[in-house]
PDB file of C-alpha atoms and ligand atoms in Angstrom:
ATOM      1  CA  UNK A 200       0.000   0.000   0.000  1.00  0.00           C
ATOM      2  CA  UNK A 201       1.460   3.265  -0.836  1.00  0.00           C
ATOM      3  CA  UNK A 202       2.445   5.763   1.854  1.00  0.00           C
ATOM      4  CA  UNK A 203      -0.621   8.291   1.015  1.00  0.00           C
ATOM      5  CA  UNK A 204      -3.307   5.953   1.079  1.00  0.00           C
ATOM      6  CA  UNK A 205      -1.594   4.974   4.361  1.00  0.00           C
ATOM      7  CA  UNK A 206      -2.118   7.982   6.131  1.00  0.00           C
ATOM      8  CA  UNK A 207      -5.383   8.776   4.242  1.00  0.00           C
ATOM      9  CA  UNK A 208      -6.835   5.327   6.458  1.00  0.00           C
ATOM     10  CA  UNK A 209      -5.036   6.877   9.172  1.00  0.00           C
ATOM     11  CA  UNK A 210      -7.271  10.376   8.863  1.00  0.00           C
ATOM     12  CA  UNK A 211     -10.181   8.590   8.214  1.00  0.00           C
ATOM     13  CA  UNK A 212      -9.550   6.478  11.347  1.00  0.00           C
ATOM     14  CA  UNK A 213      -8.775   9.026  13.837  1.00  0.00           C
ATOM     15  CA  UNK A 214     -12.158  10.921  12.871  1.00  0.00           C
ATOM     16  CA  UNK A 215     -14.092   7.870  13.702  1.00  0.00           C
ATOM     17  CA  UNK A 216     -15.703   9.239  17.011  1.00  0.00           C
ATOM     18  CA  UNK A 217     -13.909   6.789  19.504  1.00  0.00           C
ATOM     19  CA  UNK A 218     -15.689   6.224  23.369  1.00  0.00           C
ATOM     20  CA  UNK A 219     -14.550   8.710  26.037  1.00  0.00           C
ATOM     21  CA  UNK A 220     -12.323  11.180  23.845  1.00  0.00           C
ATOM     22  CA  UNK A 221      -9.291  10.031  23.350  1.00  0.00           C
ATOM     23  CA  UNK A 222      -6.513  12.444  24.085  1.00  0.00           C
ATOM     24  CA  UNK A 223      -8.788  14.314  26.158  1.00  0.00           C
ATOM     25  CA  UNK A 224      -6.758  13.724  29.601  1.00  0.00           C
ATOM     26  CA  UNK A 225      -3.124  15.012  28.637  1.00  0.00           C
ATOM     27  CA  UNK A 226      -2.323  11.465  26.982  1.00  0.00           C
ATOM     28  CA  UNK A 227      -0.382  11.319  23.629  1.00  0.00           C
ATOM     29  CA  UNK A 228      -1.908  13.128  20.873  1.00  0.00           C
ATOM     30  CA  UNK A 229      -4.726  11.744  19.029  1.00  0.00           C
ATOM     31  CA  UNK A 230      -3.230  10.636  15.129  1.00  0.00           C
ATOM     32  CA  UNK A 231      -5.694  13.195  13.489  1.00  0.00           C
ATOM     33  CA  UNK A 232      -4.639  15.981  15.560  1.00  0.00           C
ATOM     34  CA  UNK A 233      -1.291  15.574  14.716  1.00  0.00           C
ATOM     35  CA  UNK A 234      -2.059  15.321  11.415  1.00  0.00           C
ATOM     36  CA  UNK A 235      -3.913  18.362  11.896  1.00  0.00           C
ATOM     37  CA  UNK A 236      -1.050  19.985  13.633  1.00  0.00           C
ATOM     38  CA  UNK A 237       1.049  18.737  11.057  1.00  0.00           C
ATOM     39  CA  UNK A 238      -1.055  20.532   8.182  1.00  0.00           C
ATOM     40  CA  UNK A 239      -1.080  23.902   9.835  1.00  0.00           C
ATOM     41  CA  UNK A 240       2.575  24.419  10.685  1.00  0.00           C
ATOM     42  CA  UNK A 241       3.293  22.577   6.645  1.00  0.00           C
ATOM     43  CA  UNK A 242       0.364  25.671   5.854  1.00  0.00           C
ATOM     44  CA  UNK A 243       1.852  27.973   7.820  1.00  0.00           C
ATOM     45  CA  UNK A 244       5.745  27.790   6.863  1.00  0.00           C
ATOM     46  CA  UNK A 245       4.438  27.385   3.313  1.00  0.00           C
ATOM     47  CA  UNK A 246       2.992  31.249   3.611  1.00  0.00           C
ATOM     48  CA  UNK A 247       5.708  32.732   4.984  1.00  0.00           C
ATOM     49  CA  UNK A 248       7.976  30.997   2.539  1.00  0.00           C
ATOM     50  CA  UNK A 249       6.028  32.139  -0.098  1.00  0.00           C
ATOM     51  CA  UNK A 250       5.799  35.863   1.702  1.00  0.00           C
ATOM     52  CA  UNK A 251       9.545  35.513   1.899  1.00  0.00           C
ATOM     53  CA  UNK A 252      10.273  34.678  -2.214  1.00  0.00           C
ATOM     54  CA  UNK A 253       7.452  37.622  -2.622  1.00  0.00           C
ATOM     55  CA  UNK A 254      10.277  39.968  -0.490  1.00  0.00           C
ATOM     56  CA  UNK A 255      13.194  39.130  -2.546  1.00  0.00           C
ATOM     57  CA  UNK A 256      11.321  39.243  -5.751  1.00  0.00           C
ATOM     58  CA  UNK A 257      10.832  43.169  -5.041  1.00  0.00           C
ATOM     59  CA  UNK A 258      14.836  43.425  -4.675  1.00  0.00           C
ATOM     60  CA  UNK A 259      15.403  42.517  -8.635  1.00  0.00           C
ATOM     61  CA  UNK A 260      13.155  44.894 -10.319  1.00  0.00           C
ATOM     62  CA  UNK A 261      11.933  43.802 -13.839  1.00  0.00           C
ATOM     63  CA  UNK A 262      13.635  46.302 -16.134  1.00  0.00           C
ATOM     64  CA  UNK A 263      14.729  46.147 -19.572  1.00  0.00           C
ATOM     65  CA  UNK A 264      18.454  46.964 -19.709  1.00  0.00           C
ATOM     66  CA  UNK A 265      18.752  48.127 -23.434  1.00  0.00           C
ATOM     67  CA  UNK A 266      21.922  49.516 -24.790  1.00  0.00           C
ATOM     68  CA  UNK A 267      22.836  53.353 -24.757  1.00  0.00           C
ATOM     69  CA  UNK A 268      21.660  55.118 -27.879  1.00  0.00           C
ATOM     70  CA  UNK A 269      24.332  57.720 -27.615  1.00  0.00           C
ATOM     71  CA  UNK A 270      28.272  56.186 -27.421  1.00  0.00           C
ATOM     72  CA  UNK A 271      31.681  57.034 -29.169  1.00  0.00           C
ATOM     73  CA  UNK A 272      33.375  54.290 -31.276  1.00  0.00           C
ATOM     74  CA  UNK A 273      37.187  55.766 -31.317  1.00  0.00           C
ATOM     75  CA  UNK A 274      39.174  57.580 -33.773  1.00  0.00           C
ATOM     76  CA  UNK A 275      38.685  58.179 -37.613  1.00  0.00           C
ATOM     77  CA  UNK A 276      42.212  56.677 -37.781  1.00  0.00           C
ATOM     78  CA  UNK A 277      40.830  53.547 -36.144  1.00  0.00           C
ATOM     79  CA  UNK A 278      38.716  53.104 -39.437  1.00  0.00           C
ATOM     80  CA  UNK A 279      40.358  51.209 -42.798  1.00  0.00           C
ATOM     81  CA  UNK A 280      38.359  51.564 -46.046  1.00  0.00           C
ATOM     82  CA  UNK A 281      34.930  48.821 -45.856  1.00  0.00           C
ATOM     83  CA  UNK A 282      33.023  47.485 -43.258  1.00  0.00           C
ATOM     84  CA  UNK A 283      33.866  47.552 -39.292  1.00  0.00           C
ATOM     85  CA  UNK A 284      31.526  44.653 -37.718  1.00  0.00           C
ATOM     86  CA  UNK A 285      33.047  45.828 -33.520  1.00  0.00           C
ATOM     87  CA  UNK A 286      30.008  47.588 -32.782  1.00  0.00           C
ATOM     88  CA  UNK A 287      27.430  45.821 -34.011  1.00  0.00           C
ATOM     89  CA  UNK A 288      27.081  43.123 -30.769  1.00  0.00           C
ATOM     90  CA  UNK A 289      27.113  45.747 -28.392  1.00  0.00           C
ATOM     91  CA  UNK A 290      24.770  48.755 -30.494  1.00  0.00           C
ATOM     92  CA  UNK A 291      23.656  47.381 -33.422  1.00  0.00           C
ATOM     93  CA  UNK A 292      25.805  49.478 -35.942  1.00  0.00           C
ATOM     94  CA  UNK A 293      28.631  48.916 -38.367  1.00  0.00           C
ATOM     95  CA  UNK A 294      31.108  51.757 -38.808  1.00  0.00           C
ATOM     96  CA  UNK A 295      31.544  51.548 -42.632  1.00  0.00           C
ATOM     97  CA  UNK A 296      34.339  53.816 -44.485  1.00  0.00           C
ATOM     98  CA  UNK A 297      33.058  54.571 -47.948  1.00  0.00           C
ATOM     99  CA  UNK A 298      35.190  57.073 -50.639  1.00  0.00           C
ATOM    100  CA  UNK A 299      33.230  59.963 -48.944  1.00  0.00           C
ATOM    101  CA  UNK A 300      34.077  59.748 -45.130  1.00  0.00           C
ATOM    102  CA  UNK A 301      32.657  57.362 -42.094  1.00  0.00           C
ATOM    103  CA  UNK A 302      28.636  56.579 -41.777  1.00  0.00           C
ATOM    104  CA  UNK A 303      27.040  54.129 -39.380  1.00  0.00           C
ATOM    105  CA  UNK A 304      24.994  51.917 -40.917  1.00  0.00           C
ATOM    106  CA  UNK A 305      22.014  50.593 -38.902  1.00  0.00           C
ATOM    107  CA  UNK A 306      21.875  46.812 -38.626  1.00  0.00           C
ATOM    108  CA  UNK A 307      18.388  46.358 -39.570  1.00  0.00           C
ATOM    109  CA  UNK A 308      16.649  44.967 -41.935  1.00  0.00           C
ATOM    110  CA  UNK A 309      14.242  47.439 -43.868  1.00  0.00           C
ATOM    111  CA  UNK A 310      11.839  43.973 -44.784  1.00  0.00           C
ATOM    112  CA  UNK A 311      11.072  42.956 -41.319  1.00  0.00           C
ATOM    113  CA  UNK A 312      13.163  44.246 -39.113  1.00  0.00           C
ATOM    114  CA  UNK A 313      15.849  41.072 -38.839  1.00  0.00           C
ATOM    115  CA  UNK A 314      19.780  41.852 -38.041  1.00  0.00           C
ATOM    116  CA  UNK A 315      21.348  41.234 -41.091  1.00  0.00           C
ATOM    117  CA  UNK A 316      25.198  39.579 -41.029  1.00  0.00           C
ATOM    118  CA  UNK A 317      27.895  40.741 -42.971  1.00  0.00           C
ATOM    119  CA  UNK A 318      29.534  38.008 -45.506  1.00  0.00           C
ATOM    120  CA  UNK A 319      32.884  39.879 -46.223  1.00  0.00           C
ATOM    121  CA  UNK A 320      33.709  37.032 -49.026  1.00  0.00           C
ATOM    122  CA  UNK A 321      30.533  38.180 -50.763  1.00  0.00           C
ATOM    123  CA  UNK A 322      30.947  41.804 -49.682  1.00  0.00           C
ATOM    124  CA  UNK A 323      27.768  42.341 -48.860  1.00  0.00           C
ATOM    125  CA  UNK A 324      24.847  42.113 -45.838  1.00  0.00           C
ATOM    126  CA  UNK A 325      23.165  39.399 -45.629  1.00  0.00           C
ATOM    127  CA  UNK A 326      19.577  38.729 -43.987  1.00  0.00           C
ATOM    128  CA  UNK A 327      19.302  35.417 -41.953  1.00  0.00           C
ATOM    129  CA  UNK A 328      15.360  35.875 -42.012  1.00  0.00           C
ATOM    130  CA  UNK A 329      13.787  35.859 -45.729  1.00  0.00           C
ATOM    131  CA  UNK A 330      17.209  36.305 -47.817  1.00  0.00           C
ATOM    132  CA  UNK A 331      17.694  40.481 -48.743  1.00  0.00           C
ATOM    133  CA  UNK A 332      20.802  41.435 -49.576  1.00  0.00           C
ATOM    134  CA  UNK A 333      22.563  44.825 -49.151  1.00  0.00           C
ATOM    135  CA  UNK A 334      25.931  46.218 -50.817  1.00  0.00           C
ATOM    136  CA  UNK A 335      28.775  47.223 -48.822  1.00  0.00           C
ATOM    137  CA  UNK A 336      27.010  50.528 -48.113  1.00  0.00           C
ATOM    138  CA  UNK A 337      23.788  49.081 -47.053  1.00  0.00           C
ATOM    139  CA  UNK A 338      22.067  49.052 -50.180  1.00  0.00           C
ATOM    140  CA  UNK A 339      19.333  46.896 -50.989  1.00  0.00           C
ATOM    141  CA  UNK A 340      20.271  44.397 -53.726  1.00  0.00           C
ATOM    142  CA  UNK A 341      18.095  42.006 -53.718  1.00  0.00           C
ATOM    143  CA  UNK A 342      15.549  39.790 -51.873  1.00  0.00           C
ATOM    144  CA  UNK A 343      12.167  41.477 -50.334  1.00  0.00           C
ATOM    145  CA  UNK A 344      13.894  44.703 -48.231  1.00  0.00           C
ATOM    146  CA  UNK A 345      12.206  47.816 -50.087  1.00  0.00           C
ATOM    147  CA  UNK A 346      14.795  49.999 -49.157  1.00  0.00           C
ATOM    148  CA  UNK A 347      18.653  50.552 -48.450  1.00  0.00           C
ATOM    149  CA  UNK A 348      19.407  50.131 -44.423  1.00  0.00           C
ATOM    150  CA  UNK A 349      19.199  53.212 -42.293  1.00  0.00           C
ATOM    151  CA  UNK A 350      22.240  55.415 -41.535  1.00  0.00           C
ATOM    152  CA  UNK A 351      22.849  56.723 -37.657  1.00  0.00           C
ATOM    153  CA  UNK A 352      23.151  59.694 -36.814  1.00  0.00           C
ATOM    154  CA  UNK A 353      27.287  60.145 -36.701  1.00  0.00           C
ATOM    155  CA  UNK A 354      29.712  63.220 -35.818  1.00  0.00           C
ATOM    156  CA  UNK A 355      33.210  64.081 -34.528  1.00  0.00           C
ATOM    157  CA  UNK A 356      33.873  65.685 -31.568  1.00  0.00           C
ATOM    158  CA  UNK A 357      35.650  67.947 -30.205  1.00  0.00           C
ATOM    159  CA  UNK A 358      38.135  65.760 -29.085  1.00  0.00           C
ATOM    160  CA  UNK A 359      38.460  63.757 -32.504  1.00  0.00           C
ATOM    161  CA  UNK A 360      36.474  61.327 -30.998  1.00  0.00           C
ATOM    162  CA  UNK A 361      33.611  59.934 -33.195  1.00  0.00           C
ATOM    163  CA  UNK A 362      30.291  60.068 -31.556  1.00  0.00           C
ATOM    164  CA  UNK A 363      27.002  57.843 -33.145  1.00  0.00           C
ATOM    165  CA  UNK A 364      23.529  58.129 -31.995  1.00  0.00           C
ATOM    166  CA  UNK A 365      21.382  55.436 -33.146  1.00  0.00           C
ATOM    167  CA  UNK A 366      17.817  57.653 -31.738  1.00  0.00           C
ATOM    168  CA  UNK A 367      18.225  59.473 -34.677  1.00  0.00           C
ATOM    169  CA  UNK A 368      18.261  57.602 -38.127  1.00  0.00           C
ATOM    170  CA  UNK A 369      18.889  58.875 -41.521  1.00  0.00           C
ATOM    171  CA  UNK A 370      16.695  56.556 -44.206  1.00  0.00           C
ATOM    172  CA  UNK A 371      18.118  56.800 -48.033  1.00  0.00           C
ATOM    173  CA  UNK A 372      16.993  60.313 -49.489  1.00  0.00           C
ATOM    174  CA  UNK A 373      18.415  61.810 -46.474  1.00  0.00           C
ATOM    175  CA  UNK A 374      22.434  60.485 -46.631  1.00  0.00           C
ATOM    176  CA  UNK A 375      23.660  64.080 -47.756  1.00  0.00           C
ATOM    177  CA  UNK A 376      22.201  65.534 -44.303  1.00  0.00           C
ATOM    178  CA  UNK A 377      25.758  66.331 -42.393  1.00  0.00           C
ATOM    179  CA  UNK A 378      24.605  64.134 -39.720  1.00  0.00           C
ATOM    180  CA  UNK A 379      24.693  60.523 -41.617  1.00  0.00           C
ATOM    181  CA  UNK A 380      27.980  61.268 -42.285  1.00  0.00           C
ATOM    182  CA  UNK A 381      31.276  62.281 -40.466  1.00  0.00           C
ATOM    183  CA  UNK A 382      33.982  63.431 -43.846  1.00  0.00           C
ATOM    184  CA  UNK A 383      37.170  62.384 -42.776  1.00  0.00           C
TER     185      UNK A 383
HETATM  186  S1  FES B 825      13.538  40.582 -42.414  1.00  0.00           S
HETATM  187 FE1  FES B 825      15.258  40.630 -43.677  1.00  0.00          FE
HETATM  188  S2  FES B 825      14.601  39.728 -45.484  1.00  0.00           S
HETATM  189 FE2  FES B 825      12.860  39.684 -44.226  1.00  0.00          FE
END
């Protein structure tokens, strides 16, 4: 017989109504009442445990830690002519050097939104999702994408530092805006 229906016979027992109240006169305890007792401290520990886990839940807030939208990514003389793929783990950009100067191009796909990988054998991007392709400077060559990929907003500072803010995007018809691109 397994151990449950064991001490389910057991209950079932001790409720039976036994002649003169057993228990009654300081002798052991009565099996249901400490199955009873047993239930109400298991009850018991099981709220506070459960009060407790509640506690330490407030301690780890549920945020969404998403990358800065504003960061520097060195030194114009950091940059050889093509594609830089450093920053794209991290925020989602590749620093590319064309004949012009430096532009960030935005690594997303203009179809729906996938993160395109760069095949450097091919020279080109490459989307993992439904198969657009883009040229070295993020234009759409083929596949479903109905559009070149966007261009991050990109300048040099002060220091010579280059700074790239991905919160502000430059789509193709607006490259020759002196933000999408930092002439070096
Ligand atoms: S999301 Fe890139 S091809 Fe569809």
């Amino acid at each position: 017989m397994s151990e449950k229906s064991g001490l389910l016979q057991n209950i079932l027992k001790a409720l039976k109504p036994k002649p003169g109240g057993a228990g009654a006169e300081g002798g052991p305890l009565p099996e249901v009442q400490l199955v009873r007792r047993r239930l109400v401290t298991a009850s018991v520990l099981g709220c506070l445990g459960v009060n407790f886990l509640m506690f330490l839940r407030f301690f780890f807030p549920r945020a969404l830690f998403e990358p800065k939208t504003i960061f520097n990514v060195g030194y114009p003389s950091d940059y050889g002519f093509g594609v830089d793929e450093k920053y794209k783990q991290a925020y989602r950009i590749w620093v590319v050097r064309n004949a012009e100067g430096l532009v960030a191009i935005y690594a997303r796909c203009t179809h729906l939104g996938c993160t395109p990988n760069w095949n450097a054998a091919e020279n080109k991007f490459k989307c993992p999702c439904h198969g657009s392709g883009y040229d070295s400077e993020g234009v759409n060559v083929e596949g479903p994408a109905p559009r070149p990929m966007d261009r991050a907003r990109i300048e040099l500072l002060p220091t010579g530092e280059i700074q790239v803010d991905t919160s502000v995007l430059y789509q193709f018809g607006n490259w020759d805006d002196p933000g999408s691109i930092v002439r070096v």
